[in-house]
PDB file of C-alpha atoms in Angstrom:
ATOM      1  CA  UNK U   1       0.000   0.000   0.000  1.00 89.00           C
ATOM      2  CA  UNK U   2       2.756   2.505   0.615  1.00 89.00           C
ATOM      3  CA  UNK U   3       4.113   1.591  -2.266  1.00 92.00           C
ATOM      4  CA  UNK U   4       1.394   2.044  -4.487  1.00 90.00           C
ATOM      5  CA  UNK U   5       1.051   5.473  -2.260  1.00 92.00           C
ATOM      6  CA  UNK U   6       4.312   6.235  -3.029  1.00 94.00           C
ATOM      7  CA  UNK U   7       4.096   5.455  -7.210  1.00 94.00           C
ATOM      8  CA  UNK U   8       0.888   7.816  -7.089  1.00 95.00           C
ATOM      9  CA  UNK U   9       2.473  10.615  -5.197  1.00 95.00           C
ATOM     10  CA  UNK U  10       5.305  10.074  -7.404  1.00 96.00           C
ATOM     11  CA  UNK U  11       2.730  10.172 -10.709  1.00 95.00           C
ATOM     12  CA  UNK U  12       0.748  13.251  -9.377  1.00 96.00           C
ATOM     13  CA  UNK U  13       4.562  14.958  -8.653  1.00 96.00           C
ATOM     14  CA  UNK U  14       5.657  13.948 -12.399  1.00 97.00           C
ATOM     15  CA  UNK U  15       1.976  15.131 -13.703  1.00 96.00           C
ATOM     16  CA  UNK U  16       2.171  18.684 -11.489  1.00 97.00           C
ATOM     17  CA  UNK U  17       6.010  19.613 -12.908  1.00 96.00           C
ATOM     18  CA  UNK U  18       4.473  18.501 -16.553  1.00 97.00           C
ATOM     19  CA  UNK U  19       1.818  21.273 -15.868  1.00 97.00           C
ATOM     20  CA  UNK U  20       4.286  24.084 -14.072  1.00 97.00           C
ATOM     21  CA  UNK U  21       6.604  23.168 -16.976  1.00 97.00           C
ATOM     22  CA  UNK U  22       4.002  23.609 -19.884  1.00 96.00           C
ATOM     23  CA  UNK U  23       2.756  26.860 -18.207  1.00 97.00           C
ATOM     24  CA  UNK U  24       6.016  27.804 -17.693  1.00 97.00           C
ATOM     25  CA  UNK U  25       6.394  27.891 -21.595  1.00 97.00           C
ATOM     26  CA  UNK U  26       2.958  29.136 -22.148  1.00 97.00           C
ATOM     27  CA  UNK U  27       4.429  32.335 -19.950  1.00 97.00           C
ATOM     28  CA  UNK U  28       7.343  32.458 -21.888  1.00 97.00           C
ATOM     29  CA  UNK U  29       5.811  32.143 -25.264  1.00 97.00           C
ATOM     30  CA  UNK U  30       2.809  34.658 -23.797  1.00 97.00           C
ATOM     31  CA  UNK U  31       5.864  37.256 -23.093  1.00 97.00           C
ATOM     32  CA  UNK U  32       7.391  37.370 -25.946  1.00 97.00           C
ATOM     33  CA  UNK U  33       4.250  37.240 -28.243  1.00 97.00           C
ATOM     34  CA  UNK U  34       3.716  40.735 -25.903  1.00 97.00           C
ATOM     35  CA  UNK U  35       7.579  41.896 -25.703  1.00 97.00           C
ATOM     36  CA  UNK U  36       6.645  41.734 -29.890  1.00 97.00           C
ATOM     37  CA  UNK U  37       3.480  43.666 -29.757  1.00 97.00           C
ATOM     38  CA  UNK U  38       4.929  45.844 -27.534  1.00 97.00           C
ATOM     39  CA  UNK U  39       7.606  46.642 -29.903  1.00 98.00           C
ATOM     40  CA  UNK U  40       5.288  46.798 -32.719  1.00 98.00           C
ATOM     41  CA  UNK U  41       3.199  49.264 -30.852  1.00 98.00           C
ATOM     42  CA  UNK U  42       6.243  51.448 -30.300  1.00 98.00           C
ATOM     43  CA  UNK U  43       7.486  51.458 -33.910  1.00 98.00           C
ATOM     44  CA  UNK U  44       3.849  52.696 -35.301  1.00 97.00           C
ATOM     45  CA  UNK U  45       3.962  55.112 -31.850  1.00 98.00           C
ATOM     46  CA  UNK U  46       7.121  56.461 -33.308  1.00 98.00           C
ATOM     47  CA  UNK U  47       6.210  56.329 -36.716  1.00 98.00           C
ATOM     48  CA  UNK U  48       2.742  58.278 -35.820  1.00 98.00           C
ATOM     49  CA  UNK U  49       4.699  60.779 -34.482  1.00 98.00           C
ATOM     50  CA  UNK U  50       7.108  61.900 -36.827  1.00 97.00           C
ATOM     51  CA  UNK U  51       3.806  61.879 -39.026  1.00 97.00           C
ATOM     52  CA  UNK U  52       2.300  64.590 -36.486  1.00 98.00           C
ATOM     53  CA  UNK U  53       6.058  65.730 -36.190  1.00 98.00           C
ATOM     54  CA  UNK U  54       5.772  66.489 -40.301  1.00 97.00           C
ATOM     55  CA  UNK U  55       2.413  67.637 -40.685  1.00 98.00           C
ATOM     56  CA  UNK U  56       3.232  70.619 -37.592  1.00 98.00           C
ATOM     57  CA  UNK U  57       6.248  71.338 -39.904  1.00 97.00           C
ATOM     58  CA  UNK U  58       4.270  72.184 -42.756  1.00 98.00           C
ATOM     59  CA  UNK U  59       1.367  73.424 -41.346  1.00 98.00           C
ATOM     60  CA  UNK U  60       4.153  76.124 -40.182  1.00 98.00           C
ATOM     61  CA  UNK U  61       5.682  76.603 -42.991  1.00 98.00           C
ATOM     62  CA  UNK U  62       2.147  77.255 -44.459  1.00 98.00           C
ATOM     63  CA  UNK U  63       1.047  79.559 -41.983  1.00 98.00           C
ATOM     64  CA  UNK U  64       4.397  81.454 -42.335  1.00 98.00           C
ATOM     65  CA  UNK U  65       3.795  81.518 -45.780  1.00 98.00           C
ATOM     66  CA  UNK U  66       0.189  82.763 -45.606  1.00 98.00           C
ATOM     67  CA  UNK U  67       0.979  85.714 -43.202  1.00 98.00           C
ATOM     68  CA  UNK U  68       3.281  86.745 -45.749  1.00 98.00           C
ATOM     69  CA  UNK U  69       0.540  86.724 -48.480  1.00 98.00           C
ATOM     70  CA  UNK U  70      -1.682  88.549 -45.926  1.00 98.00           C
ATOM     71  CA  UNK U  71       0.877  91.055 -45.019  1.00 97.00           C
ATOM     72  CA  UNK U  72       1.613  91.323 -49.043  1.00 97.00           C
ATOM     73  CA  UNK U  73      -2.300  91.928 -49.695  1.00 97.00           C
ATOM     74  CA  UNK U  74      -2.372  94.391 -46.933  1.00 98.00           C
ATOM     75  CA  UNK U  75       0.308  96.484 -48.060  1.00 97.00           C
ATOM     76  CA  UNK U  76      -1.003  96.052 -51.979  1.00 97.00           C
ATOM     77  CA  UNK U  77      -4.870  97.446 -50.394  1.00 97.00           C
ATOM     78  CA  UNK U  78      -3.053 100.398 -48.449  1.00 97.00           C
ATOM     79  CA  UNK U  79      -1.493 101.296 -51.950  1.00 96.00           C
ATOM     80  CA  UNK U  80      -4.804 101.127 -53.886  1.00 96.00           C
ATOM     81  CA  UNK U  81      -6.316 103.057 -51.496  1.00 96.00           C
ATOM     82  CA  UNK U  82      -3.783 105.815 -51.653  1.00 96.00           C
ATOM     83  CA  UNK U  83      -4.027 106.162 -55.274  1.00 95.00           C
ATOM     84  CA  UNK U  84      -7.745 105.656 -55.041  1.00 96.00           C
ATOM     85  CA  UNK U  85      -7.815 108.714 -52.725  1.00 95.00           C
ATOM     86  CA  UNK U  86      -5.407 110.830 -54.767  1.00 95.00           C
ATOM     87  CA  UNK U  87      -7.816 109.597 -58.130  1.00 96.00           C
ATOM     88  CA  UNK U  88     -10.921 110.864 -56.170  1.00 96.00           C
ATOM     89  CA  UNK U  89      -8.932 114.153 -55.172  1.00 95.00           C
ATOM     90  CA  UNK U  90      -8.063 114.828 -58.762  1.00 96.00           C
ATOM     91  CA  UNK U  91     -11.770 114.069 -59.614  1.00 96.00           C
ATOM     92  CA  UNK U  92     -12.539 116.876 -57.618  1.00 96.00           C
ATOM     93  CA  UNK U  93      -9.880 119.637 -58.449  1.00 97.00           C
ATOM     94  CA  UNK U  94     -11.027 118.659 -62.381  1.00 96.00           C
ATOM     95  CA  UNK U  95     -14.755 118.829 -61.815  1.00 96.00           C
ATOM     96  CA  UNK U  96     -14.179 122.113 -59.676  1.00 96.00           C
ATOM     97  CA  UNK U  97     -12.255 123.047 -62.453  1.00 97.00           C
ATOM     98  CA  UNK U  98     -14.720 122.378 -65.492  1.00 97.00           C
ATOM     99  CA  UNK U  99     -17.674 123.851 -63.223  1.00 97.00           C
ATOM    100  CA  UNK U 100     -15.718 127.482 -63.491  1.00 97.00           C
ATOM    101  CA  UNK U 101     -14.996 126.919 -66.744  1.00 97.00           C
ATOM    102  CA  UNK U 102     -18.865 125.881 -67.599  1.00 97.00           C
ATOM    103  CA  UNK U 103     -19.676 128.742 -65.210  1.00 98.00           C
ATOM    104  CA  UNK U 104     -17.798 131.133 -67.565  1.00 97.00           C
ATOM    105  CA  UNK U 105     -18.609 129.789 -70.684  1.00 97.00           C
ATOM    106  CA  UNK U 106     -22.510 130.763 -69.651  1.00 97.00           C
ATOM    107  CA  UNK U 107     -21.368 133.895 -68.497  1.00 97.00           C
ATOM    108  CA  UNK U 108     -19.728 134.195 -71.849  1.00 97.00           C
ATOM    109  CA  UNK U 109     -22.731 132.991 -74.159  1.00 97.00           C
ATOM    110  CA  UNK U 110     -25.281 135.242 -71.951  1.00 97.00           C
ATOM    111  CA  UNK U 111     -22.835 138.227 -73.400  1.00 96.00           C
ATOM    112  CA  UNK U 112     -22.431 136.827 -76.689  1.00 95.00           C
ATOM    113  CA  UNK U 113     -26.845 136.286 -76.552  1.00 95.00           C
ATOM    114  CA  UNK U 114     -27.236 139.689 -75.268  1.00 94.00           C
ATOM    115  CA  UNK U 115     -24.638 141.022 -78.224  1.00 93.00           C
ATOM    116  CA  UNK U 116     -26.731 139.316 -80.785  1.00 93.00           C
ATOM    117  CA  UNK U 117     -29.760 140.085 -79.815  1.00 93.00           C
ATOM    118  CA  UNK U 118     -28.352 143.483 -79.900  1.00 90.00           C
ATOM    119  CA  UNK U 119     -26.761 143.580 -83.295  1.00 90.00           C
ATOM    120  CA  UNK U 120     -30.238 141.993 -84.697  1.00 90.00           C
ATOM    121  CA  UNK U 121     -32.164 144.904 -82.966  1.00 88.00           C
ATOM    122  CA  UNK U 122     -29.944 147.048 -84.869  1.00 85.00           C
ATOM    123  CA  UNK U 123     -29.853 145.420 -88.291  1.00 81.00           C
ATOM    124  CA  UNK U 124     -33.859 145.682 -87.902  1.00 77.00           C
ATOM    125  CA  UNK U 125     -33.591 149.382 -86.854  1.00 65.00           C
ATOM    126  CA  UNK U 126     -30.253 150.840 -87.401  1.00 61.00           C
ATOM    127  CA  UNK U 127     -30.804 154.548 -85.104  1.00 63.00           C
ATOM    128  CA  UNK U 128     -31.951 151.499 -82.078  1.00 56.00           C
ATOM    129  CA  UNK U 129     -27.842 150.870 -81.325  1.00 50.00           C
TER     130      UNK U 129
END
Protein backbone atom coordinates (compact mmCIF):
# COMPACT_ATOMS: atom_id res chain seq x y z
CA UNK A 1 0.00 0.00 0.00
CA UNK A 2 2.76 2.51 0.61
CA UNK A 3 4.11 1.59 -2.27
CA UNK A 4 1.39 2.04 -4.49
CA UNK A 5 1.05 5.47 -2.26
CA UNK A 6 4.31 6.23 -3.03
CA UNK A 7 4.10 5.46 -7.21
CA UNK A 8 0.89 7.82 -7.09
CA UNK A 9 2.47 10.62 -5.20
CA UNK A 10 5.30 10.07 -7.40
CA UNK A 11 2.73 10.17 -10.71
CA UNK A 12 0.75 13.25 -9.38
CA UNK A 13 4.56 14.96 -8.65
CA UNK A 14 5.66 13.95 -12.40
CA UNK A 15 1.98 15.13 -13.70
CA UNK A 16 2.17 18.68 -11.49
CA UNK A 17 6.01 19.61 -12.91
CA UNK A 18 4.47 18.50 -16.55
CA UNK A 19 1.82 21.27 -15.87
CA UNK A 20 4.29 24.08 -14.07
CA UNK A 21 6.60 23.17 -16.98
CA UNK A 22 4.00 23.61 -19.88
CA UNK A 23 2.76 26.86 -18.21
CA UNK A 24 6.02 27.80 -17.69
CA UNK A 25 6.39 27.89 -21.60
CA UNK A 26 2.96 29.14 -22.15
CA UNK A 27 4.43 32.34 -19.95
CA UNK A 28 7.34 32.46 -21.89
CA UNK A 29 5.81 32.14 -25.26
CA UNK A 30 2.81 34.66 -23.80
CA UNK A 31 5.86 37.26 -23.09
CA UNK A 32 7.39 37.37 -25.95
CA UNK A 33 4.25 37.24 -28.24
CA UNK A 34 3.72 40.73 -25.90
CA UNK A 35 7.58 41.90 -25.70
CA UNK A 36 6.64 41.73 -29.89
CA UNK A 37 3.48 43.67 -29.76
CA UNK A 38 4.93 45.84 -27.53
CA UNK A 39 7.61 46.64 -29.90
CA UNK A 40 5.29 46.80 -32.72
CA UNK A 41 3.20 49.26 -30.85
CA UNK A 42 6.24 51.45 -30.30
CA UNK A 43 7.49 51.46 -33.91
CA UNK A 44 3.85 52.70 -35.30
CA UNK A 45 3.96 55.11 -31.85
CA UNK A 46 7.12 56.46 -33.31
CA UNK A 47 6.21 56.33 -36.72
CA UNK A 48 2.74 58.28 -35.82
CA UNK A 49 4.70 60.78 -34.48
CA UNK A 50 7.11 61.90 -36.83
CA UNK A 51 3.81 61.88 -39.03
CA UNK A 52 2.30 64.59 -36.49
CA UNK A 53 6.06 65.73 -36.19
CA UNK A 54 5.77 66.49 -40.30
CA UNK A 55 2.41 67.64 -40.69
CA UNK A 56 3.23 70.62 -37.59
CA UNK A 57 6.25 71.34 -39.90
CA UNK A 58 4.27 72.18 -42.76
CA UNK A 59 1.37 73.42 -41.35
CA UNK A 60 4.15 76.12 -40.18
CA UNK A 61 5.68 76.60 -42.99
CA UNK A 62 2.15 77.26 -44.46
CA UNK A 63 1.05 79.56 -41.98
CA UNK A 64 4.40 81.45 -42.34
CA UNK A 65 3.80 81.52 -45.78
CA UNK A 66 0.19 82.76 -45.61
CA UNK A 67 0.98 85.71 -43.20
CA UNK A 68 3.28 86.75 -45.75
CA UNK A 69 0.54 86.72 -48.48
CA UNK A 70 -1.68 88.55 -45.93
CA UNK A 71 0.88 91.06 -45.02
CA UNK A 72 1.61 91.32 -49.04
CA UNK A 73 -2.30 91.93 -49.70
CA UNK A 74 -2.37 94.39 -46.93
CA UNK A 75 0.31 96.48 -48.06
CA UNK A 76 -1.00 96.05 -51.98
CA UNK A 77 -4.87 97.45 -50.39
CA UNK A 78 -3.05 100.40 -48.45
CA UNK A 79 -1.49 101.30 -51.95
CA UNK A 80 -4.80 101.13 -53.89
CA UNK A 81 -6.32 103.06 -51.50
CA UNK A 82 -3.78 105.81 -51.65
CA UNK A 83 -4.03 106.16 -55.27
CA UNK A 84 -7.74 105.66 -55.04
CA UNK A 85 -7.82 108.71 -52.73
CA UNK A 86 -5.41 110.83 -54.77
CA UNK A 87 -7.82 109.60 -58.13
CA UNK A 88 -10.92 110.86 -56.17
CA UNK A 89 -8.93 114.15 -55.17
CA UNK A 90 -8.06 114.83 -58.76
CA UNK A 91 -11.77 114.07 -59.61
CA UNK A 92 -12.54 116.88 -57.62
CA UNK A 93 -9.88 119.64 -58.45
CA UNK A 94 -11.03 118.66 -62.38
CA UNK A 95 -14.76 118.83 -61.81
CA UNK A 96 -14.18 122.11 -59.68
CA UNK A 97 -12.25 123.05 -62.45
CA UNK A 98 -14.72 122.38 -65.49
CA UNK A 99 -17.67 123.85 -63.22
CA UNK A 100 -15.72 127.48 -63.49
CA UNK A 101 -15.00 126.92 -66.74
CA UNK A 102 -18.86 125.88 -67.60
CA UNK A 103 -19.68 128.74 -65.21
CA UNK A 104 -17.80 131.13 -67.56
CA UNK A 105 -18.61 129.79 -70.68
CA UNK A 106 -22.51 130.76 -69.65
CA UNK A 107 -21.37 133.90 -68.50
CA UNK A 108 -19.73 134.20 -71.85
CA UNK A 109 -22.73 132.99 -74.16
CA UNK A 110 -25.28 135.24 -71.95
CA UNK A 111 -22.84 138.23 -73.40
CA UNK A 112 -22.43 136.83 -76.69
CA UNK A 113 -26.84 136.29 -76.55
CA UNK A 114 -27.24 139.69 -75.27
CA UNK A 115 -24.64 141.02 -78.22
CA UNK A 116 -26.73 139.32 -80.78
CA UNK A 117 -29.76 140.09 -79.82
CA UNK A 118 -28.35 143.48 -79.90
CA UNK A 119 -26.76 143.58 -83.29
CA UNK A 120 -30.24 141.99 -84.70
CA UNK A 121 -32.16 144.90 -82.97
CA UNK A 122 -29.94 147.05 -84.87
CA UNK A 123 -29.85 145.42 -88.29
CA UNK A 124 -33.86 145.68 -87.90
CA UNK A 125 -33.59 149.38 -86.85
CA UNK A 126 -30.25 150.84 -87.40
CA UNK A 127 -30.80 154.55 -85.10
CA UNK A 128 -31.95 151.50 -82.08
CA UNK A 129 -27.84 150.87 -81.32
Amino acid sequence: MLELLKERYQELKIQLETKVNDHDREMEVTKRAFAEERRELERAFQLKVGMLQGQKAELATLHTESQEVVRGLWEQLQRRAELERGHAWRLSQDRARLQEVLQWLRIELEKLSEENTLLKRAGEDPTRV
